[in-house]
Tab-separated table of C-alpha atoms and ligand atoms in Angstrom:
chain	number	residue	atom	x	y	z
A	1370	UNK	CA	0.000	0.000	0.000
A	1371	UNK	CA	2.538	2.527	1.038
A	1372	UNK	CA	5.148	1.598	-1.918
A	1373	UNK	CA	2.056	2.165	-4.218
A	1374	UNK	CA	1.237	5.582	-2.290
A	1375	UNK	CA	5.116	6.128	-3.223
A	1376	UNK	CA	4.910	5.378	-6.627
A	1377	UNK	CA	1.780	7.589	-7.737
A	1378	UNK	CA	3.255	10.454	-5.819
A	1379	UNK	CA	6.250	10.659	-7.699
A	1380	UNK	CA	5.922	10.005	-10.966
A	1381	UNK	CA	8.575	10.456	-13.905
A	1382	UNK	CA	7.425	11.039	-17.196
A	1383	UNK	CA	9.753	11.363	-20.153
A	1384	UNK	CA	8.169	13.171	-23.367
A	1385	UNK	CA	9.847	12.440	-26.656
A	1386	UNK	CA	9.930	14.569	-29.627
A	1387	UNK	CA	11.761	14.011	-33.275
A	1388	UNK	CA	13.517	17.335	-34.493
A	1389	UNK	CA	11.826	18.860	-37.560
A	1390	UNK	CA	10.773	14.901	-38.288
A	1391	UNK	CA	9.759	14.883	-41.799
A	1392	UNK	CA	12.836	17.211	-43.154
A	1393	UNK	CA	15.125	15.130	-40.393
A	1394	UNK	CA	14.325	12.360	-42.512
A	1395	UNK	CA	14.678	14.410	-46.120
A	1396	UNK	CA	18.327	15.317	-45.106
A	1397	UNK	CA	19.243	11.336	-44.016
A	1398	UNK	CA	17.735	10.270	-47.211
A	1399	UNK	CA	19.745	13.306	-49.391
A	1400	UNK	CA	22.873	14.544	-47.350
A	1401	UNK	CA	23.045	17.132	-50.394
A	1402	UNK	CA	20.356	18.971	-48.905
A	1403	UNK	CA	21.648	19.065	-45.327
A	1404	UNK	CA	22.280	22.990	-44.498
A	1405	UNK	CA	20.239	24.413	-46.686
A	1406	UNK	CA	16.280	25.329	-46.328
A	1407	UNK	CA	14.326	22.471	-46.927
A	1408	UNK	CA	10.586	22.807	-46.565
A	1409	UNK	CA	7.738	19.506	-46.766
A	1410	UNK	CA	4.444	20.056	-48.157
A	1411	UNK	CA	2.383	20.978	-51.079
A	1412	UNK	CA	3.925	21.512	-54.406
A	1413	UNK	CA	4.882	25.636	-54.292
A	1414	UNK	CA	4.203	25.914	-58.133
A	1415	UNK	CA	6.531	28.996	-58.504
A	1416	UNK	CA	4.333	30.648	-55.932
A	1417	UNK	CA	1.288	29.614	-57.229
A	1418	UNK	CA	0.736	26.103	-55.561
A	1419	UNK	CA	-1.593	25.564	-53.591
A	1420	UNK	CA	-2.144	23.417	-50.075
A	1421	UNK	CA	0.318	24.178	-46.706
A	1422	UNK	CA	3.243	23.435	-45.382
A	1423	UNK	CA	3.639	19.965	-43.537
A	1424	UNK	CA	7.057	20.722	-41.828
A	1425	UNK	CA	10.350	22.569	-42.647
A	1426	UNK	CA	13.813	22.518	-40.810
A	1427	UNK	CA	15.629	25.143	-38.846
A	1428	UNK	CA	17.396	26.768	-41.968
A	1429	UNK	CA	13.684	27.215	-43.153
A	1430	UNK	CA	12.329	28.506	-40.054
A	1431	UNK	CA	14.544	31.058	-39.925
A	1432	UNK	CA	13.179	32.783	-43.109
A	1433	UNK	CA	9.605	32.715	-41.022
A	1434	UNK	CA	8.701	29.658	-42.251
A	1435	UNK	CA	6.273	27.056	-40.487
A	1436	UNK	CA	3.668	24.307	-40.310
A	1437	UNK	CA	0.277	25.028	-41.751
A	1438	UNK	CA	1.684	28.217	-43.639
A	1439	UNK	CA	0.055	28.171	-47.288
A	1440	UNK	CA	2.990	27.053	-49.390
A	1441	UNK	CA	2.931	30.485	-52.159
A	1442	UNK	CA	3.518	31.749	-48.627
A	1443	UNK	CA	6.527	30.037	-47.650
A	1444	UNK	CA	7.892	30.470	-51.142
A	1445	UNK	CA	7.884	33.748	-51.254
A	1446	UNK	CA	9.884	33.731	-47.973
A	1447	UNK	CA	12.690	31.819	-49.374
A	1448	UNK	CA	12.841	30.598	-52.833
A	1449	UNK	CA	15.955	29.236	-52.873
A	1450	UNK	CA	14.604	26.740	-50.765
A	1451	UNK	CA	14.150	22.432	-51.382
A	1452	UNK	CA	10.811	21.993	-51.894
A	1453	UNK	CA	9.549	18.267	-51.357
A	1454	UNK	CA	6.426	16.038	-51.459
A	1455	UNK	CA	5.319	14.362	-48.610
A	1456	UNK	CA	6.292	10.748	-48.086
A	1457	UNK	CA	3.742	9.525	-45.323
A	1458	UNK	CA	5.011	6.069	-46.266
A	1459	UNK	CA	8.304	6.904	-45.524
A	1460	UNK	CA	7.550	8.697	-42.425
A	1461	UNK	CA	5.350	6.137	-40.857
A	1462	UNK	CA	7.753	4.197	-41.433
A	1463	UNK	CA	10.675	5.471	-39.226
A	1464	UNK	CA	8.118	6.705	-36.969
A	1465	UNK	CA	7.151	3.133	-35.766
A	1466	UNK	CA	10.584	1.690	-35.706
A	1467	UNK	CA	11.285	4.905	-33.286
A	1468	UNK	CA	8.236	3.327	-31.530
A	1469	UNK	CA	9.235	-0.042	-30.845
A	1470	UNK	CA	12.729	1.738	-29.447
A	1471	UNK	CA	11.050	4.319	-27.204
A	1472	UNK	CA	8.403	1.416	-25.810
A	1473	UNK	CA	11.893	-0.626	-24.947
A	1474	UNK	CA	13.066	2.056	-22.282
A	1475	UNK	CA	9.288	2.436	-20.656
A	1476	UNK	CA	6.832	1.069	-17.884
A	1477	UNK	CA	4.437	2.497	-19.977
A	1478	UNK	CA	4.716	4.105	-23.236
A	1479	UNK	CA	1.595	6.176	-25.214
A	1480	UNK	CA	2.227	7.540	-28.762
A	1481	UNK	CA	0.715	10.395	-29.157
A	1482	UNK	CA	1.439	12.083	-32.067
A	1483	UNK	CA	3.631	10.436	-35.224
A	1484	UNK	CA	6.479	11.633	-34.451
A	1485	UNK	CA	6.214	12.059	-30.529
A	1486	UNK	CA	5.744	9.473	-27.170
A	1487	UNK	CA	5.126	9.710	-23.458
A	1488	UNK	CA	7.274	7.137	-21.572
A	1489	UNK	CA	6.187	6.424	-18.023
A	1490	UNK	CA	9.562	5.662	-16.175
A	1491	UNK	CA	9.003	5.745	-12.544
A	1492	UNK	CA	9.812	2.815	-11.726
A	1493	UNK	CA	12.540	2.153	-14.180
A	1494	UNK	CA	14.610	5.373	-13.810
A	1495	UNK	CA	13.426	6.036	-9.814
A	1496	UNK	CA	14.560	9.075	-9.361
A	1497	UNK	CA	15.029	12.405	-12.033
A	1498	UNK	CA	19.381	11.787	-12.097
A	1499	UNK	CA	18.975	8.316	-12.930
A	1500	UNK	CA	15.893	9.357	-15.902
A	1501	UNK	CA	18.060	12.210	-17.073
A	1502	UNK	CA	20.961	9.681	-18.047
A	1503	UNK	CA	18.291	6.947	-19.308
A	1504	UNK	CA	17.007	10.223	-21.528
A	1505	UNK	CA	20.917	10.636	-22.527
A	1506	UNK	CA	20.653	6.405	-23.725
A	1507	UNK	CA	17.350	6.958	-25.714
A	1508	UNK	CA	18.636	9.704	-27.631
A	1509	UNK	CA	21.901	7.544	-28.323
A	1510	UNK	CA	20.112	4.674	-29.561
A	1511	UNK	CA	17.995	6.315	-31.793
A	1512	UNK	CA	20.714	8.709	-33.139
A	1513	UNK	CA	22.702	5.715	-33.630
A	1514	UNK	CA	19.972	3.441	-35.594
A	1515	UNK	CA	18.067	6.539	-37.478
A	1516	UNK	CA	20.680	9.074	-37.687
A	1517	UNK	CA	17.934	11.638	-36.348
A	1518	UNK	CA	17.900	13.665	-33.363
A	1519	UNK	CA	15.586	14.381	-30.477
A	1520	UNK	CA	14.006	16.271	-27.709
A	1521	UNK	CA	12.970	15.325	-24.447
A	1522	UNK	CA	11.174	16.848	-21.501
A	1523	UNK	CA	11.164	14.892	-18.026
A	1524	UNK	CA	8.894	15.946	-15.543
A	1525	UNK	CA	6.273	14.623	-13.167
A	1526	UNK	CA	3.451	14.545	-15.487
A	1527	UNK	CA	2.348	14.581	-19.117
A	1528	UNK	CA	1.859	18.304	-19.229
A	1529	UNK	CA	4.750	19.868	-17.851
A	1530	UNK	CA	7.330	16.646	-19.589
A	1531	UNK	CA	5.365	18.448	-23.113
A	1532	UNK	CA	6.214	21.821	-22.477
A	1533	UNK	CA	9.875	20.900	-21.207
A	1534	UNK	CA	10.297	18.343	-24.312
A	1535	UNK	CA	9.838	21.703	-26.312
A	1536	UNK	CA	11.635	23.976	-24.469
A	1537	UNK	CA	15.148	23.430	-25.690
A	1538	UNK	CA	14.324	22.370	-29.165
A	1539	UNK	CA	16.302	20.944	-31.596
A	1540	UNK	CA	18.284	18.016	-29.752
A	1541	UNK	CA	17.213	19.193	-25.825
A	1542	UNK	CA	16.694	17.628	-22.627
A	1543	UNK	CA	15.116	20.005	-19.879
A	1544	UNK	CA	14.852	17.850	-16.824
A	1545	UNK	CA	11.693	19.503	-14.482
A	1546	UNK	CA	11.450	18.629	-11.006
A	1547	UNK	CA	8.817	18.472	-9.077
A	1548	UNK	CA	9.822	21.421	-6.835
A	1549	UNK	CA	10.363	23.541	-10.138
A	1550	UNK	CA	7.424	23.343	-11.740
A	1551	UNK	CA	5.875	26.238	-10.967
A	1552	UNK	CA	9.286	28.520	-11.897
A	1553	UNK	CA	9.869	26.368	-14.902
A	1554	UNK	CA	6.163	27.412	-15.844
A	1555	UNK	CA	5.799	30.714	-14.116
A	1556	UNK	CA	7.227	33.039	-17.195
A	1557	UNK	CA	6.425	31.081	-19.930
A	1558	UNK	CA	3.030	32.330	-22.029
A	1559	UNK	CA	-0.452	30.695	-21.442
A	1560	UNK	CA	-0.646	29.193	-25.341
A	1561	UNK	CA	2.005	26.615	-23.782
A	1562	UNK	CA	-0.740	24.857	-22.200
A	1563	UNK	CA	-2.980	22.547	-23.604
A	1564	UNK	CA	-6.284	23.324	-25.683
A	1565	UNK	CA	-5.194	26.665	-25.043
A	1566	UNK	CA	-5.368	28.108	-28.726
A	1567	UNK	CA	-5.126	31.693	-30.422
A	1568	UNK	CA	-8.718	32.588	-29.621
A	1569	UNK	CA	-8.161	31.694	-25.692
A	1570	UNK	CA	-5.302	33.297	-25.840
A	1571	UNK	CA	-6.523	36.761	-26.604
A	1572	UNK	CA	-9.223	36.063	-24.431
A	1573	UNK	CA	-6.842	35.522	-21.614
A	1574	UNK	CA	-4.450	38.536	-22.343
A	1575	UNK	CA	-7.402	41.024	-22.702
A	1576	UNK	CA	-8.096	39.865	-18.892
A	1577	UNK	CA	-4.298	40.842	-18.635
A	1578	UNK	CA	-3.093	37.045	-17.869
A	1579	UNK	CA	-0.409	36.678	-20.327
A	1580	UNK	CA	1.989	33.676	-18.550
A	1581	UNK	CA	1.206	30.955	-16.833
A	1582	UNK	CA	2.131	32.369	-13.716
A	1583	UNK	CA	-0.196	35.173	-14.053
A	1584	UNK	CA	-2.898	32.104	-14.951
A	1585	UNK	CA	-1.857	30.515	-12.206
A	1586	UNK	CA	-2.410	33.133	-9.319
A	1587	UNK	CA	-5.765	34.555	-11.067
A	1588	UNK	CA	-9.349	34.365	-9.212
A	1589	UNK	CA	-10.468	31.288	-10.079
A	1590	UNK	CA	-14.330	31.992	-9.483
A	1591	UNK	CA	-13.715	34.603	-12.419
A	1592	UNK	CA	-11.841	32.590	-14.360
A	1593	UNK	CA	-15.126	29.948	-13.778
A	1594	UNK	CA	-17.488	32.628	-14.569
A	1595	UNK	CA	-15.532	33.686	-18.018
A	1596	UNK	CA	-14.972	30.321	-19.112
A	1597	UNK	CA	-17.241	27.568	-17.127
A	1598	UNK	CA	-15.294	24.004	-16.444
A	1599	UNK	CA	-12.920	25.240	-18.411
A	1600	UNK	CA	-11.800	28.176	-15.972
A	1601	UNK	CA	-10.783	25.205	-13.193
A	1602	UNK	CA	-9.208	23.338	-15.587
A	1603	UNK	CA	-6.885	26.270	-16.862
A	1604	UNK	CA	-6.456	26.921	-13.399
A	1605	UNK	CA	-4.991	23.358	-12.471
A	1606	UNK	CA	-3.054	22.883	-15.784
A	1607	UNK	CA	-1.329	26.752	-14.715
A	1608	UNK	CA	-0.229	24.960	-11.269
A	1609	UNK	CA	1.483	22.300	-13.330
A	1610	UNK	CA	-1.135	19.617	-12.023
A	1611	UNK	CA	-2.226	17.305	-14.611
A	1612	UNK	CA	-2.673	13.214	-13.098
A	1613	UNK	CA	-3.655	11.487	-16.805
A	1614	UNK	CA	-2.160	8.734	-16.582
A	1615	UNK	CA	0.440	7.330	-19.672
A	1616	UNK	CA	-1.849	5.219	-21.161
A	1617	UNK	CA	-0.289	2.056	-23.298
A	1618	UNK	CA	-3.024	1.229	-26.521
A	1619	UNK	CA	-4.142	4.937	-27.304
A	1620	UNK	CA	-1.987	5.303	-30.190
A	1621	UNK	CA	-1.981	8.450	-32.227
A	1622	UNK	CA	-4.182	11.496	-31.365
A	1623	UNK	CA	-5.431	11.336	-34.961
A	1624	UNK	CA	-4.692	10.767	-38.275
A	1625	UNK	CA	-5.606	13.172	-40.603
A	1626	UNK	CA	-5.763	14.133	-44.768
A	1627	UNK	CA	-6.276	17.270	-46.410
A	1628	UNK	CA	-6.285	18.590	-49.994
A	1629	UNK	CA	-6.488	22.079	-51.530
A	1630	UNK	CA	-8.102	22.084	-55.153
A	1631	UNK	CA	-5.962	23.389	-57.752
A	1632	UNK	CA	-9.158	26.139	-58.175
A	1633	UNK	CA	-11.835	26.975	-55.700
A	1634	UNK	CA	-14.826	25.075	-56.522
A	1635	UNK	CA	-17.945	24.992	-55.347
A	1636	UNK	CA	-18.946	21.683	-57.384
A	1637	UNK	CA	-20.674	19.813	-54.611
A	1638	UNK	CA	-20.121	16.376	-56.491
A	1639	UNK	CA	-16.605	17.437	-56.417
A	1640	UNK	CA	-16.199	17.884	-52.960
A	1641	UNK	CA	-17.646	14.972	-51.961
A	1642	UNK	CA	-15.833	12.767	-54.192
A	1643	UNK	CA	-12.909	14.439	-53.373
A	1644	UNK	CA	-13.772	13.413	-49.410
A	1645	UNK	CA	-14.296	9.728	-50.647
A	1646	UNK	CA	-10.807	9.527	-51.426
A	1647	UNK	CA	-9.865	10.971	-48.392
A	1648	UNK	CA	-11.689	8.247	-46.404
A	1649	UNK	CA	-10.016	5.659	-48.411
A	1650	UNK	CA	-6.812	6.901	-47.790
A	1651	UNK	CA	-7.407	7.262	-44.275
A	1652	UNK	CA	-8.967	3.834	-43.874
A	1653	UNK	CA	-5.717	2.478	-45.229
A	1654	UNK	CA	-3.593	4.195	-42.554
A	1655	UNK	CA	-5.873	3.287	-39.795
A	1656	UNK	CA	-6.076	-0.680	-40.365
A	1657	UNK	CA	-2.211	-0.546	-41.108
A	1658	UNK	CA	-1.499	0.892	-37.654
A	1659	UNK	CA	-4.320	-2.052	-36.307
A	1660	UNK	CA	-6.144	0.956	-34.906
A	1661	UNK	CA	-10.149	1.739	-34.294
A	1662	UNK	CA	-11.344	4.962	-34.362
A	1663	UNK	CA	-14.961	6.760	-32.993
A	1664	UNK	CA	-14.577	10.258	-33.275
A	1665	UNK	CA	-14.836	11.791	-37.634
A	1666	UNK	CA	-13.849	15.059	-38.122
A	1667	UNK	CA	-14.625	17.148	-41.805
A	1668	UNK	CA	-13.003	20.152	-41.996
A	1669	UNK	CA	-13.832	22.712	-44.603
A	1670	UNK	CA	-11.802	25.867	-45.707
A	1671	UNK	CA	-13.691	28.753	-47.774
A	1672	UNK	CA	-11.996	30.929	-50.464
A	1673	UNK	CA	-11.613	33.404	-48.195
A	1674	UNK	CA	-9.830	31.191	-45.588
A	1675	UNK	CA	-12.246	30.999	-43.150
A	1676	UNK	CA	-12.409	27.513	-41.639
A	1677	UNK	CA	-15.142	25.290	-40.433
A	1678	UNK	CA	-15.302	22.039	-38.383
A	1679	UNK	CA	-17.752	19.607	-37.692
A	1680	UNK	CA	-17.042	16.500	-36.042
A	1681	UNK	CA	-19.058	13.175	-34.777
A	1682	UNK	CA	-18.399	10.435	-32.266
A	1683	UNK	CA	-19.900	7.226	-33.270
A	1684	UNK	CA	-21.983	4.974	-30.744
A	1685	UNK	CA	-19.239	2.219	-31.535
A	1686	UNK	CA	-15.462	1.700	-32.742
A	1687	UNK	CA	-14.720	1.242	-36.086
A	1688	UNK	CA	-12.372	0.753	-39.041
A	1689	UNK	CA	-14.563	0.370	-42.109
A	1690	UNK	CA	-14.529	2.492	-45.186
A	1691	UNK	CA	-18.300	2.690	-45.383
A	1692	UNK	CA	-18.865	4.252	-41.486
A	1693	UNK	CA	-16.377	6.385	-42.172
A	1694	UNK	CA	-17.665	7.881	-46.128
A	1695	UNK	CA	-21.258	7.946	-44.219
A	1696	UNK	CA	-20.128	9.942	-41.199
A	1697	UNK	CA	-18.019	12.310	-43.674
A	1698	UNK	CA	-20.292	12.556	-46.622
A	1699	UNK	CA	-23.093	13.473	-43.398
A	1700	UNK	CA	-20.757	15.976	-41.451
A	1701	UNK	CA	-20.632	17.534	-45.380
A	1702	UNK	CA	-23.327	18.256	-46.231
A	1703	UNK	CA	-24.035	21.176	-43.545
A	1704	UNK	CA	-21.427	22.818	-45.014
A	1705	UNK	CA	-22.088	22.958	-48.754
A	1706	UNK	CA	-23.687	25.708	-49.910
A	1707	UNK	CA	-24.022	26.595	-53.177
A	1708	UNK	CA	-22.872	30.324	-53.613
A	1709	UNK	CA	-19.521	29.589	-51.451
A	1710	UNK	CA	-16.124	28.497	-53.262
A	1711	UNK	CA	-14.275	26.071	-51.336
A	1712	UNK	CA	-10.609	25.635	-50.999
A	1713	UNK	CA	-9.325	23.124	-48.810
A	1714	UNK	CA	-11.241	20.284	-47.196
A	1715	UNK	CA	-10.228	18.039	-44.627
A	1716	UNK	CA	-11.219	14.336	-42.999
A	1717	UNK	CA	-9.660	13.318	-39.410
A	1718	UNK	CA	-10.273	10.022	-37.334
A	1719	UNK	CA	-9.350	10.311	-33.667
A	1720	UNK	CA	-10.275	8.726	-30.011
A	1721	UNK	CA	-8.111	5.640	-31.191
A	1722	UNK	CA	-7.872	2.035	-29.622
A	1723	UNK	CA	-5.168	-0.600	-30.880
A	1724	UNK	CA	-6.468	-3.731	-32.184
A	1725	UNK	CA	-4.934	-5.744	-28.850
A	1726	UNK	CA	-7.444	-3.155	-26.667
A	1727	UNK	CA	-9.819	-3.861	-28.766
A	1728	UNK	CA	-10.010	-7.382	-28.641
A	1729	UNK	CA	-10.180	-7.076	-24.700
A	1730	UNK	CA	-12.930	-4.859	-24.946
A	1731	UNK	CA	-14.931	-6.855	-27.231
A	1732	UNK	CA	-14.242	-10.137	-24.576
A	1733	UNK	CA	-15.029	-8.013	-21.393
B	1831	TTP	P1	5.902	18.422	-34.944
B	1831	TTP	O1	6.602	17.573	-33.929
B	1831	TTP	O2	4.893	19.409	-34.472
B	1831	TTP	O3	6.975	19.269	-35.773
B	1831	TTP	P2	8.417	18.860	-36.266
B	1831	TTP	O4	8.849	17.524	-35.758
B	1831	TTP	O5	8.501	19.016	-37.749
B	1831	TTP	O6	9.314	20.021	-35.643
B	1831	TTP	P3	9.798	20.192	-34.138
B	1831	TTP	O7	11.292	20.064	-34.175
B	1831	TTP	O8	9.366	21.561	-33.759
B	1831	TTP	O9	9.140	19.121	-33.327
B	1831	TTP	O10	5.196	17.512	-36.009
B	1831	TTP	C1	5.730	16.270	-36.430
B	1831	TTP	C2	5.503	16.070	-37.913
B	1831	TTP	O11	4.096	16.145	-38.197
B	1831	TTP	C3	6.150	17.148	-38.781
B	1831	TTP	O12	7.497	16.829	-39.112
B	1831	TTP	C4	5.252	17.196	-39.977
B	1831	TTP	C5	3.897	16.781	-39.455
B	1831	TTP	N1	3.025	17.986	-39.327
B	1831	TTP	C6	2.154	18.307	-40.371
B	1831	TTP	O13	2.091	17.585	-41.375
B	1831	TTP	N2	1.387	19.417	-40.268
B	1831	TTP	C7	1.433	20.261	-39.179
B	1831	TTP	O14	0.709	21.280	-39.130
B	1831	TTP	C8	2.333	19.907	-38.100
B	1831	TTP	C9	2.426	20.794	-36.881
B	1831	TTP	C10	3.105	18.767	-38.224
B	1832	MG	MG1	8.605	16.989	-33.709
């Protein structure tokens, strides 16, 4: 009972991050390119392309480059750049070989992003010394069998290990301690913190809470009043308190595909055709990762860039084509409307459970 008590009261939790993944893996595959700008995404057509950025490396980012940018954007910031396709393939890949390393070193390990892992080490590492120098091994080992660097943020829970993992970007470790969360945290801005986006943000800094720390000491009853559960919840996650546990079986957060159209259209067929072959592409990736999914996501981008999303959970897991086309061709149709050009749209699956958890669920 009492080495239990211990062992949920200090927790270690490692939080691993690849390096500017999908370029990282660009430069191994073309040493040519290494030092130079390279940027991952959508063809930039001279400027005209269409469709975003996926990633870009540090030589990119410099020019003011990132994720999600439209690509004519990111070409006109540096043209000199190397441009390249996306290789999920590829990717996936060296993602789950990195897997199958990181899950070697853990009590418990959760993917949660393709390129990223929380390792639960409490009980392997014991104390933060001994996880700093197992952190020191992991990056070894995978520098040694990918030839790719890094990240990783060790604190005493998911949320704070997330933030640190980030912190000292590319090749880091930032080791947090319990007794230093709240300094680590204290100056840093609120958009550090989970589910807190642009729109909270601004929401937050017009109530003149910019960092954490300011978060962290603010009335809570207001901060209930302004933003419901949500206000507590802020309130905790500014403290550094976060007890989800690392959770073995949820794989990915998601897995998501998106297309821009060459022109905006507002051909409904077109659209929703378009979305079909999203599905099937999707459908693909899920059952090749063994995973189920509930939760279907469309996401639909106007001409003028404003964005819509409508999601679903389903009563029941799934990993057929058909559920998934339904769900997406129904999420659709409330946004079609026949005088508005559309530009991008989107189709996610997410609330994931491995085929092993699955099975036990289905026998329990
Ligand atoms: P991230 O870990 O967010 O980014 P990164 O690894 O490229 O860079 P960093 O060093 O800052 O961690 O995402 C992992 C991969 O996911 C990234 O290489 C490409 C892909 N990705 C997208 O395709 N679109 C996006 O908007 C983001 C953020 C990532
Ligand atoms: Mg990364």
């Amino acid at each position: 009972m009492d080495k239990h008590k211990r062992k949920s009261e200090k927790r270690i939790v490692m939080h691993v991050d690849m390096d500017h993944f999908f370029t990282a893996i660009e430069e191994r595959e073309h040493p040519e390119y290494k030092g130079q700008p390279v940027v991952v995404g959508a063809d930039p057509k001279d400027g005209k392309g269409r469709g975003v950025v996926s990633t870009c490396n540090y030589e990119a980012r410099r020019f003011g480059i990132k994720s999600g940018m439209p690509i004519s954007k990111a070409w006109k910031r540096c043209r000199t750049a190397v441009f390249l396709p996306v290789n999920y393939k590829l990717y996936g890949k060296v993602a789950s070989e990195i897997m199958s390393v990181l899950r070697r070193f853990a009590d418990e390990s959760e993917q949660f992003g393709i390129d990223e892992a929380f390792l639960d080490v409490s009980s392997r590492a014991g104390d933060f010394e001994a996880a700093g120098r197992l952190a020191q091994q992991i990056k070894k080992v995978i520098f040694d069998k990918e030839k790719l660097t890094c990240s990783i943020g060790i604190a005493p829970n998911k949320l704070v290990a997330k933030i640190a993992s980030d912190f000292e970007k590319p090749d880091g470790l930032t080791l947090v301690e319990d007794k230093d969360v709240e300094s680590f945290l204290s100056r840093l801005p609120v958009s550090k913190l989970w589910g807190i986006g642009k729109k909270t943000e601004r929401r937050l800094n017009e109530m003149g809470i910019k960092t954490i720390g300011d978060l962290a000491a603010y009335d809570m009853s207001i901060l209930a009043e302004k933003f419901g559960a949500l206000g507590a919840h802020f309130s905790q996650m500014a403290q550094g308190i976060d007890r989800s546990p690392v959770q073995a079986g949820w794989e990915a957060k998601s897995m998501s595909r998106d297309v821009t159209f060459e022109e905006d259209t507002s051909d409904q067929k077109l659209v929703l055709e378009t979305l079909d072959g999203l599905c099937e592409e999707l459908c693909k990736e899920v059952r090749e990762s063994n995973l189920f999914f509930r939760t279907i996501t469309v996401k639909i981008r106007y001409k003028n860039f404003e964005t819509h999303t409508h999601s679903k959970t389903l009563p029941f897991l799934t990993n057929r084509l058909m559920d998934l086309q339904k769900a997406v061709r129904e999420l659709a149709q409330s946004f079609l409307q026949p005088e508005r050009k559309i530009r991008l749209v989107g189709a996610k699956v997410s609330r994931f459970v491995s085929g092993e958890k699955q099975k036990t669920l289905i026998c329990s």
